[in-house]
């Protein structure tokens, strides 16, 4: 199975900060990667697909990049609504696998 | 708008065989592959299974492939997961999710989830 390793596990940040979350795949997955946001008690929401494409309706402060097997989710200016847990997920090969999650907390 | 509504969760004993359902509306259900994803309490997300738009292709993760069966009834716009011989480690929120319409993979719509608690 392809292992997805996210870092950090927890991130403390303030409103207006630029935030970066990293996800590394254990083998090449091309750009077959998505990012999700999940708030407590809610289902995940798709933010980014194909590593860098913004899902319709998602604010433009979210962006995704790829460098080899390393992927990054960035939030350009953290807003109150952005405090949540973020997951990466690969869909290059079955079983599709998720990273362990990054919780973004208020500093 | 797209809606996915899961049902069938609850407290079950180890070894029992609950069936989860996911009622879909707001889109052409028969045109989309569908998935089940679960999340154990306080843990991360685990993809479980895929079923193609017509039910001809089914893929499972190893941990459930000999115990769980994904199926669908396109005439009823409903997705199912038959869970057999459940274990305490199957305790989780179970989400149904729609295959992304724009990407090769990923899930662009999720249900609210149904909690299955397996107790001995």
PDB file of C-alpha atoms in Angstrom:
ATOM      1  CA  UNK A   1       0.000   0.000   0.000  1.00  0.00           C
ATOM      2  CA  UNK A   2       1.111   3.586  -0.586  1.00  0.00           C
ATOM      3  CA  UNK A   3       1.870   5.332   2.707  1.00  0.00           C
ATOM      4  CA  UNK A   4       1.033   9.010   3.048  1.00  0.00           C
ATOM      5  CA  UNK A   5       2.963  10.851   5.747  1.00  0.00           C
ATOM      6  CA  UNK A   6       1.698  14.254   6.816  1.00  0.00           C
ATOM      7  CA  UNK A   7       3.551  16.836   8.854  1.00  0.00           C
ATOM      8  CA  UNK A   8       3.161  18.390  11.264  1.00  0.00           C
ATOM      9  CA  UNK A   9       0.509  16.482  13.215  1.00  0.00           C
ATOM     10  CA  UNK A  10      -0.552  19.685  14.943  1.00  0.00           C
ATOM     11  CA  UNK A  11       0.048  23.265  13.967  1.00  0.00           C
ATOM     12  CA  UNK A  12      -0.657  26.353  16.078  1.00  0.00           C
ATOM     13  CA  UNK A  13      -1.211  29.537  14.122  1.00  0.00           C
ATOM     14  CA  UNK A  14      -2.827  32.960  14.343  1.00  0.00           C
ATOM     15  CA  UNK A  15      -5.405  34.671  12.162  1.00  0.00           C
ATOM     16  CA  UNK A  16      -3.679  36.068   9.090  1.00  0.00           C
ATOM     17  CA  UNK A  17      -0.731  33.646   9.224  1.00  0.00           C
ATOM     18  CA  UNK A  18       0.443  31.749   6.165  1.00  0.00           C
ATOM     19  CA  UNK A  19       0.145  28.042   6.920  1.00  0.00           C
ATOM     20  CA  UNK A  20       1.820  25.137   5.135  1.00  0.00           C
ATOM     21  CA  UNK A  21       1.071  21.442   5.550  1.00  0.00           C
ATOM     22  CA  UNK A  22       3.201  18.762   3.925  1.00  0.00           C
ATOM     23  CA  UNK A  23       2.298  15.282   2.712  1.00  0.00           C
ATOM     24  CA  UNK A  24       4.866  12.816   1.414  1.00  0.00           C
ATOM     25  CA  UNK A  25       4.001   9.689  -0.552  1.00  0.00           C
ATOM     26  CA  UNK A  26       6.007   6.479  -0.085  1.00  0.00           C
ATOM     27  CA  UNK A  27       6.212   6.066  -3.871  1.00  0.00           C
ATOM     28  CA  UNK A  28       5.396   8.064  -6.934  1.00  0.00           C
ATOM     29  CA  UNK A  29       1.718   8.965  -7.283  1.00  0.00           C
ATOM     30  CA  UNK A  30       2.063  11.488 -10.111  1.00  0.00           C
ATOM     31  CA  UNK A  31      -0.359  14.299  -9.207  1.00  0.00           C
ATOM     32  CA  UNK A  32      -3.138  12.006  -8.015  1.00  0.00           C
ATOM     33  CA  UNK A  33      -3.632  13.675  -4.671  1.00  0.00           C
ATOM     34  CA  UNK A  34      -6.470  15.439  -2.910  1.00  0.00           C
ATOM     35  CA  UNK A  35      -6.700  17.578   0.224  1.00  0.00           C
ATOM     36  CA  UNK A  36      -9.696  17.664   2.556  1.00  0.00           C
ATOM     37  CA  UNK A  37     -10.757  19.819   5.478  1.00  0.00           C
ATOM     38  CA  UNK A  38     -12.691  18.275   8.343  1.00  0.00           C
ATOM     39  CA  UNK A  39     -14.304  20.086  11.246  1.00  0.00           C
ATOM     40  CA  UNK A  40     -15.392  18.317  14.459  1.00  0.00           C
ATOM     41  CA  UNK A  41     -18.554  16.274  13.994  1.00  0.00           C
ATOM     42  CA  UNK A  42     -18.678  16.938  10.261  1.00  0.00           C
ATOM     43  CA  UNK A  43     -17.793  15.072   7.099  1.00  0.00           C
ATOM     44  CA  UNK A  44     -14.626  16.005   5.217  1.00  0.00           C
ATOM     45  CA  UNK A  45     -14.822  18.603   2.462  1.00  0.00           C
ATOM     46  CA  UNK A  46     -12.765  18.424  -0.729  1.00  0.00           C
ATOM     47  CA  UNK A  47     -10.439  21.420  -1.115  1.00  0.00           C
ATOM     48  CA  UNK A  48      -7.862  20.472  -3.746  1.00  0.00           C
ATOM     49  CA  UNK A  49      -7.728  17.690  -6.344  1.00  0.00           C
ATOM     50  CA  UNK A  50      -5.034  16.581  -8.786  1.00  0.00           C
ATOM     51  CA  UNK A  51      -2.512  18.114  -6.357  1.00  0.00           C
ATOM     52  CA  UNK A  52      -3.115  21.735  -7.328  1.00  0.00           C
ATOM     53  CA  UNK A  53      -6.640  22.226  -8.710  1.00  0.00           C
ATOM     54  CA  UNK A  54      -9.018  24.177  -6.507  1.00  0.00           C
ATOM     55  CA  UNK A  55     -12.411  22.549  -5.997  1.00  0.00           C
ATOM     56  CA  UNK A  56     -15.325  24.743  -7.016  1.00  0.00           C
ATOM     57  CA  UNK A  57     -16.478  27.003  -4.195  1.00  0.00           C
ATOM     58  CA  UNK A  58     -13.270  26.738  -2.162  1.00  0.00           C
ATOM     59  CA  UNK A  59     -11.675  30.098  -1.249  1.00  0.00           C
ATOM     60  CA  UNK A  60      -8.630  31.065  -3.276  1.00  0.00           C
ATOM     61  CA  UNK A  61      -6.483  31.372  -0.132  1.00  0.00           C
ATOM     62  CA  UNK A  62      -6.122  27.575  -0.357  1.00  0.00           C
ATOM     63  CA  UNK A  63      -3.549  26.224  -2.796  1.00  0.00           C
ATOM     64  CA  UNK A  64      -1.698  22.996  -3.461  1.00  0.00           C
ATOM     65  CA  UNK A  65       1.668  22.184  -4.991  1.00  0.00           C
ATOM     66  CA  UNK A  66       3.679  19.116  -5.879  1.00  0.00           C
ATOM     67  CA  UNK A  67       7.405  18.445  -5.946  1.00  0.00           C
ATOM     68  CA  UNK A  68       8.127  14.839  -6.777  1.00  0.00           C
ATOM     69  CA  UNK A  69       6.492  12.777  -4.058  1.00  0.00           C
ATOM     70  CA  UNK A  70       6.084  15.747  -1.700  1.00  0.00           C
ATOM     71  CA  UNK A  71       2.869  17.709  -1.694  1.00  0.00           C
ATOM     72  CA  UNK A  72       1.980  20.915   0.076  1.00  0.00           C
ATOM     73  CA  UNK A  73      -1.280  22.523   1.094  1.00  0.00           C
ATOM     74  CA  UNK A  74      -0.981  26.226   1.808  1.00  0.00           C
ATOM     75  CA  UNK A  75      -3.405  28.693   3.317  1.00  0.00           C
ATOM     76  CA  UNK A  76      -2.251  32.183   2.405  1.00  0.00           C
ATOM     77  CA  UNK A  77      -3.965  34.056   5.237  1.00  0.00           C
ATOM     78  CA  UNK A  78      -5.549  31.933   7.948  1.00  0.00           C
ATOM     79  CA  UNK A  79      -9.178  32.776   8.694  1.00  0.00           C
ATOM     80  CA  UNK A  80     -11.295  31.798  11.734  1.00  0.00           C
ATOM     81  CA  UNK A  81     -13.190  29.282   9.612  1.00  0.00           C
ATOM     82  CA  UNK A  82      -9.959  27.467   8.725  1.00  0.00           C
ATOM     83  CA  UNK A  83      -9.282  25.967  12.150  1.00  0.00           C
ATOM     84  CA  UNK A  84      -9.840  22.295  11.404  1.00  0.00           C
ATOM     85  CA  UNK A  85      -8.064  19.046  10.590  1.00  0.00           C
ATOM     86  CA  UNK A  86      -6.637  18.571   7.116  1.00  0.00           C
ATOM     87  CA  UNK A  87      -6.034  15.278   5.328  1.00  0.00           C
ATOM     88  CA  UNK A  88      -4.218  14.377   2.154  1.00  0.00           C
ATOM     89  CA  UNK A  89      -5.332  11.356   0.117  1.00  0.00           C
ATOM     90  CA  UNK A  90      -3.749   9.548  -2.813  1.00  0.00           C
ATOM     91  CA  UNK A  91      -5.781   8.008  -5.617  1.00  0.00           C
ATOM     92  CA  UNK A  92      -2.923   6.704  -7.729  1.00  0.00           C
ATOM     93  CA  UNK A  93      -3.390   3.099  -6.680  1.00  0.00           C
ATOM     94  CA  UNK A  94      -5.777   0.984  -4.644  1.00  0.00           C
ATOM     95  CA  UNK A  95      -6.229   0.930  -1.762  1.00  0.00           C
ATOM     96  CA  UNK A  96      -6.632   4.688  -1.749  1.00  0.00           C
ATOM     97  CA  UNK A  97      -4.923   5.957   1.381  1.00  0.00           C
ATOM     98  CA  UNK A  98      -5.034   9.052   3.573  1.00  0.00           C
ATOM     99  CA  UNK A  99      -2.428  10.852   5.584  1.00  0.00           C
ATOM    100  CA  UNK A 100      -2.881  10.791   9.349  1.00  0.00           C
ATOM    101  CA  UNK A 101      -4.144  14.368   9.454  1.00  0.00           C
ATOM    102  CA  UNK A 102      -2.895  17.786  10.542  1.00  0.00           C
ATOM    103  CA  UNK A 103      -4.856  19.701  13.150  1.00  0.00           C
ATOM    104  CA  UNK A 104      -4.651  23.473  12.775  1.00  0.00           C
ATOM    105  CA  UNK A 105      -5.222  25.129  16.145  1.00  0.00           C
ATOM    106  CA  UNK A 106      -5.538  28.689  17.332  1.00  0.00           C
ATOM    107  CA  UNK A 107      -2.289  30.043  18.757  1.00  0.00           C
TER     108      UNK A 107
ATOM    109  CA  UNK B   1     -28.243  19.838  -4.519  1.00  0.00           C
ATOM    110  CA  UNK B   2     -26.299  16.643  -3.959  1.00  0.00           C
ATOM    111  CA  UNK B   3     -27.383  14.774  -0.848  1.00  0.00           C
ATOM    112  CA  UNK B   4     -26.067  11.546   0.617  1.00  0.00           C
ATOM    113  CA  UNK B   5     -27.816  10.205   3.705  1.00  0.00           C
ATOM    114  CA  UNK B   6     -26.438   7.180   5.517  1.00  0.00           C
ATOM    115  CA  UNK B   7     -28.437   4.943   7.819  1.00  0.00           C
ATOM    116  CA  UNK B   8     -28.163   1.569   9.493  1.00  0.00           C
ATOM    117  CA  UNK B   9     -25.679   2.378  12.222  1.00  0.00           C
ATOM    118  CA  UNK B  10     -26.104   1.682  15.901  1.00  0.00           C
ATOM    119  CA  UNK B  11     -24.787  -0.576  18.614  1.00  0.00           C
ATOM    120  CA  UNK B  12     -24.180  -4.153  17.461  1.00  0.00           C
ATOM    121  CA  UNK B  13     -22.523  -7.139  19.069  1.00  0.00           C
ATOM    122  CA  UNK B  14     -19.346  -8.711  17.776  1.00  0.00           C
ATOM    123  CA  UNK B  15     -20.044 -11.274  15.092  1.00  0.00           C
ATOM    124  CA  UNK B  16     -23.262  -9.636  13.901  1.00  0.00           C
ATOM    125  CA  UNK B  17     -23.996  -8.533  10.317  1.00  0.00           C
ATOM    126  CA  UNK B  18     -25.396  -5.001  10.022  1.00  0.00           C
ATOM    127  CA  UNK B  19     -26.171  -3.420   6.662  1.00  0.00           C
ATOM    128  CA  UNK B  20     -25.528   0.232   6.025  1.00  0.00           C
ATOM    129  CA  UNK B  21     -27.445   2.216   3.425  1.00  0.00           C
ATOM    130  CA  UNK B  22     -26.731   5.503   1.687  1.00  0.00           C
ATOM    131  CA  UNK B  23     -29.632   7.229  -0.029  1.00  0.00           C
ATOM    132  CA  UNK B  24     -28.546   9.547  -2.827  1.00  0.00           C
ATOM    133  CA  UNK B  25     -30.405  12.476  -4.356  1.00  0.00           C
ATOM    134  CA  UNK B  26     -29.753  15.615  -6.369  1.00  0.00           C
ATOM    135  CA  UNK B  27     -27.633  13.935  -9.039  1.00  0.00           C
ATOM    136  CA  UNK B  28     -27.741  11.060 -11.529  1.00  0.00           C
ATOM    137  CA  UNK B  29     -26.726   8.305  -9.134  1.00  0.00           C
ATOM    138  CA  UNK B  30     -26.356   5.624 -11.832  1.00  0.00           C
ATOM    139  CA  UNK B  31     -23.601   7.663 -13.520  1.00  0.00           C
ATOM    140  CA  UNK B  32     -21.175   7.757 -10.580  1.00  0.00           C
ATOM    141  CA  UNK B  33     -18.831   5.382  -8.840  1.00  0.00           C
ATOM    142  CA  UNK B  34     -19.400   5.421  -5.089  1.00  0.00           C
ATOM    143  CA  UNK B  35     -17.271   4.711  -2.036  1.00  0.00           C
ATOM    144  CA  UNK B  36     -17.388   3.901   1.650  1.00  0.00           C
ATOM    145  CA  UNK B  37     -14.890   5.557   4.009  1.00  0.00           C
ATOM    146  CA  UNK B  38     -14.732   5.128   7.778  1.00  0.00           C
ATOM    147  CA  UNK B  39     -13.290   6.992  10.728  1.00  0.00           C
ATOM    148  CA  UNK B  40     -12.697   5.366  14.092  1.00  0.00           C
ATOM    149  CA  UNK B  41     -13.404   7.633  17.088  1.00  0.00           C
ATOM    150  CA  UNK B  42     -10.715  10.301  17.318  1.00  0.00           C
ATOM    151  CA  UNK B  43      -8.754   8.764  14.436  1.00  0.00           C
ATOM    152  CA  UNK B  44      -8.078   9.423  10.778  1.00  0.00           C
ATOM    153  CA  UNK B  45      -9.889   8.427   7.609  1.00  0.00           C
ATOM    154  CA  UNK B  46      -9.771   4.962   6.065  1.00  0.00           C
ATOM    155  CA  UNK B  47     -11.022   4.200   2.555  1.00  0.00           C
ATOM    156  CA  UNK B  48     -12.900   0.897   2.499  1.00  0.00           C
ATOM    157  CA  UNK B  49     -14.426   0.155  -0.879  1.00  0.00           C
ATOM    158  CA  UNK B  50     -15.392   1.358  -4.330  1.00  0.00           C
ATOM    159  CA  UNK B  51     -18.236   0.278  -6.582  1.00  0.00           C
ATOM    160  CA  UNK B  52     -18.398   1.378 -10.200  1.00  0.00           C
ATOM    161  CA  UNK B  53     -21.385   3.223 -11.630  1.00  0.00           C
ATOM    162  CA  UNK B  54     -23.001   0.006 -12.875  1.00  0.00           C
ATOM    163  CA  UNK B  55     -21.872  -2.286 -10.065  1.00  0.00           C
ATOM    164  CA  UNK B  56     -19.594  -4.327 -12.309  1.00  0.00           C
ATOM    165  CA  UNK B  57     -16.376  -3.374 -10.531  1.00  0.00           C
ATOM    166  CA  UNK B  58     -15.803  -3.598  -6.780  1.00  0.00           C
ATOM    167  CA  UNK B  59     -12.535  -2.961  -4.970  1.00  0.00           C
ATOM    168  CA  UNK B  60     -11.879  -3.310  -1.246  1.00  0.00           C
ATOM    169  CA  UNK B  61      -9.167  -2.529   1.205  1.00  0.00           C
ATOM    170  CA  UNK B  62      -7.544  -5.639   2.640  1.00  0.00           C
ATOM    171  CA  UNK B  63      -8.882  -5.220   6.185  1.00  0.00           C
ATOM    172  CA  UNK B  64     -12.520  -5.673   5.109  1.00  0.00           C
ATOM    173  CA  UNK B  65     -12.454  -7.479   1.787  1.00  0.00           C
ATOM    174  CA  UNK B  66     -13.494 -10.903   3.090  1.00  0.00           C
ATOM    175  CA  UNK B  67     -16.135  -9.559   5.502  1.00  0.00           C
ATOM    176  CA  UNK B  68     -17.765  -6.504   3.897  1.00  0.00           C
ATOM    177  CA  UNK B  69     -19.663  -6.331   0.597  1.00  0.00           C
ATOM    178  CA  UNK B  70     -20.425  -3.125  -1.267  1.00  0.00           C
ATOM    179  CA  UNK B  71     -23.454  -3.048  -3.549  1.00  0.00           C
ATOM    180  CA  UNK B  72     -25.881  -0.621  -5.118  1.00  0.00           C
ATOM    181  CA  UNK B  73     -29.418  -0.438  -6.440  1.00  0.00           C
ATOM    182  CA  UNK B  74     -29.558   2.204  -9.149  1.00  0.00           C
ATOM    183  CA  UNK B  75     -33.347   1.915  -9.358  1.00  0.00           C
ATOM    184  CA  UNK B  76     -33.513   3.053  -5.729  1.00  0.00           C
ATOM    185  CA  UNK B  77     -30.561   5.489  -5.836  1.00  0.00           C
ATOM    186  CA  UNK B  78     -29.074   3.649  -2.896  1.00  0.00           C
ATOM    187  CA  UNK B  79     -25.617   2.398  -1.958  1.00  0.00           C
ATOM    188  CA  UNK B  80     -25.123  -0.398   0.555  1.00  0.00           C
ATOM    189  CA  UNK B  81     -22.413  -1.914   2.702  1.00  0.00           C
ATOM    190  CA  UNK B  82     -23.113  -5.371   4.102  1.00  0.00           C
ATOM    191  CA  UNK B  83     -20.881  -5.879   7.108  1.00  0.00           C
ATOM    192  CA  UNK B  84     -20.387  -9.473   8.250  1.00  0.00           C
ATOM    193  CA  UNK B  85     -18.796 -10.813  11.417  1.00  0.00           C
ATOM    194  CA  UNK B  86     -18.061  -7.355  12.801  1.00  0.00           C
ATOM    195  CA  UNK B  87     -15.254  -6.823  15.281  1.00  0.00           C
ATOM    196  CA  UNK B  88     -14.660  -4.177  17.952  1.00  0.00           C
ATOM    197  CA  UNK B  89     -12.113  -2.542  15.630  1.00  0.00           C
ATOM    198  CA  UNK B  90     -14.908  -1.902  13.106  1.00  0.00           C
ATOM    199  CA  UNK B  91     -16.327   0.715  15.492  1.00  0.00           C
ATOM    200  CA  UNK B  92     -16.347   3.908  13.454  1.00  0.00           C
ATOM    201  CA  UNK B  93     -18.359   6.527  11.654  1.00  0.00           C
ATOM    202  CA  UNK B  94     -19.089   5.184   8.174  1.00  0.00           C
ATOM    203  CA  UNK B  95     -19.359   7.698   5.358  1.00  0.00           C
ATOM    204  CA  UNK B  96     -20.553   7.155   1.828  1.00  0.00           C
ATOM    205  CA  UNK B  97     -18.884   9.415  -0.706  1.00  0.00           C
ATOM    206  CA  UNK B  98     -19.287  10.212  -4.384  1.00  0.00           C
ATOM    207  CA  UNK B  99     -16.448   9.899  -6.868  1.00  0.00           C
ATOM    208  CA  UNK B 100     -15.244  13.313  -7.937  1.00  0.00           C
ATOM    209  CA  UNK B 101     -16.811  14.601 -11.121  1.00  0.00           C
ATOM    210  CA  UNK B 102     -13.763  16.639 -12.155  1.00  0.00           C
ATOM    211  CA  UNK B 103     -10.835  14.567 -10.940  1.00  0.00           C
ATOM    212  CA  UNK B 104      -9.612  11.070 -11.632  1.00  0.00           C
ATOM    213  CA  UNK B 105     -10.162  10.290  -7.988  1.00  0.00           C
ATOM    214  CA  UNK B 106     -11.135  11.754  -4.695  1.00  0.00           C
ATOM    215  CA  UNK B 107     -14.547  12.397  -3.198  1.00  0.00           C
ATOM    216  CA  UNK B 108     -16.471  15.556  -3.991  1.00  0.00           C
ATOM    217  CA  UNK B 109     -19.516  14.875  -1.827  1.00  0.00           C
ATOM    218  CA  UNK B 110     -19.868  13.024   1.464  1.00  0.00           C
ATOM    219  CA  UNK B 111     -22.787  11.983   3.613  1.00  0.00           C
ATOM    220  CA  UNK B 112     -23.036  13.004   7.253  1.00  0.00           C
ATOM    221  CA  UNK B 113     -21.971   9.527   8.361  1.00  0.00           C
ATOM    222  CA  UNK B 114     -23.543   6.784  10.452  1.00  0.00           C
ATOM    223  CA  UNK B 115     -21.906   5.532  13.644  1.00  0.00           C
ATOM    224  CA  UNK B 116     -21.438   1.819  14.113  1.00  0.00           C
ATOM    225  CA  UNK B 117     -20.425   0.761  17.612  1.00  0.00           C
ATOM    226  CA  UNK B 118     -19.376  -2.848  17.986  1.00  0.00           C
ATOM    227  CA  UNK B 119     -19.567  -4.167  21.501  1.00  0.00           C
ATOM    228  CA  UNK B 120     -18.797  -7.535  22.972  1.00  0.00           C
TER     229      UNK B 120
END
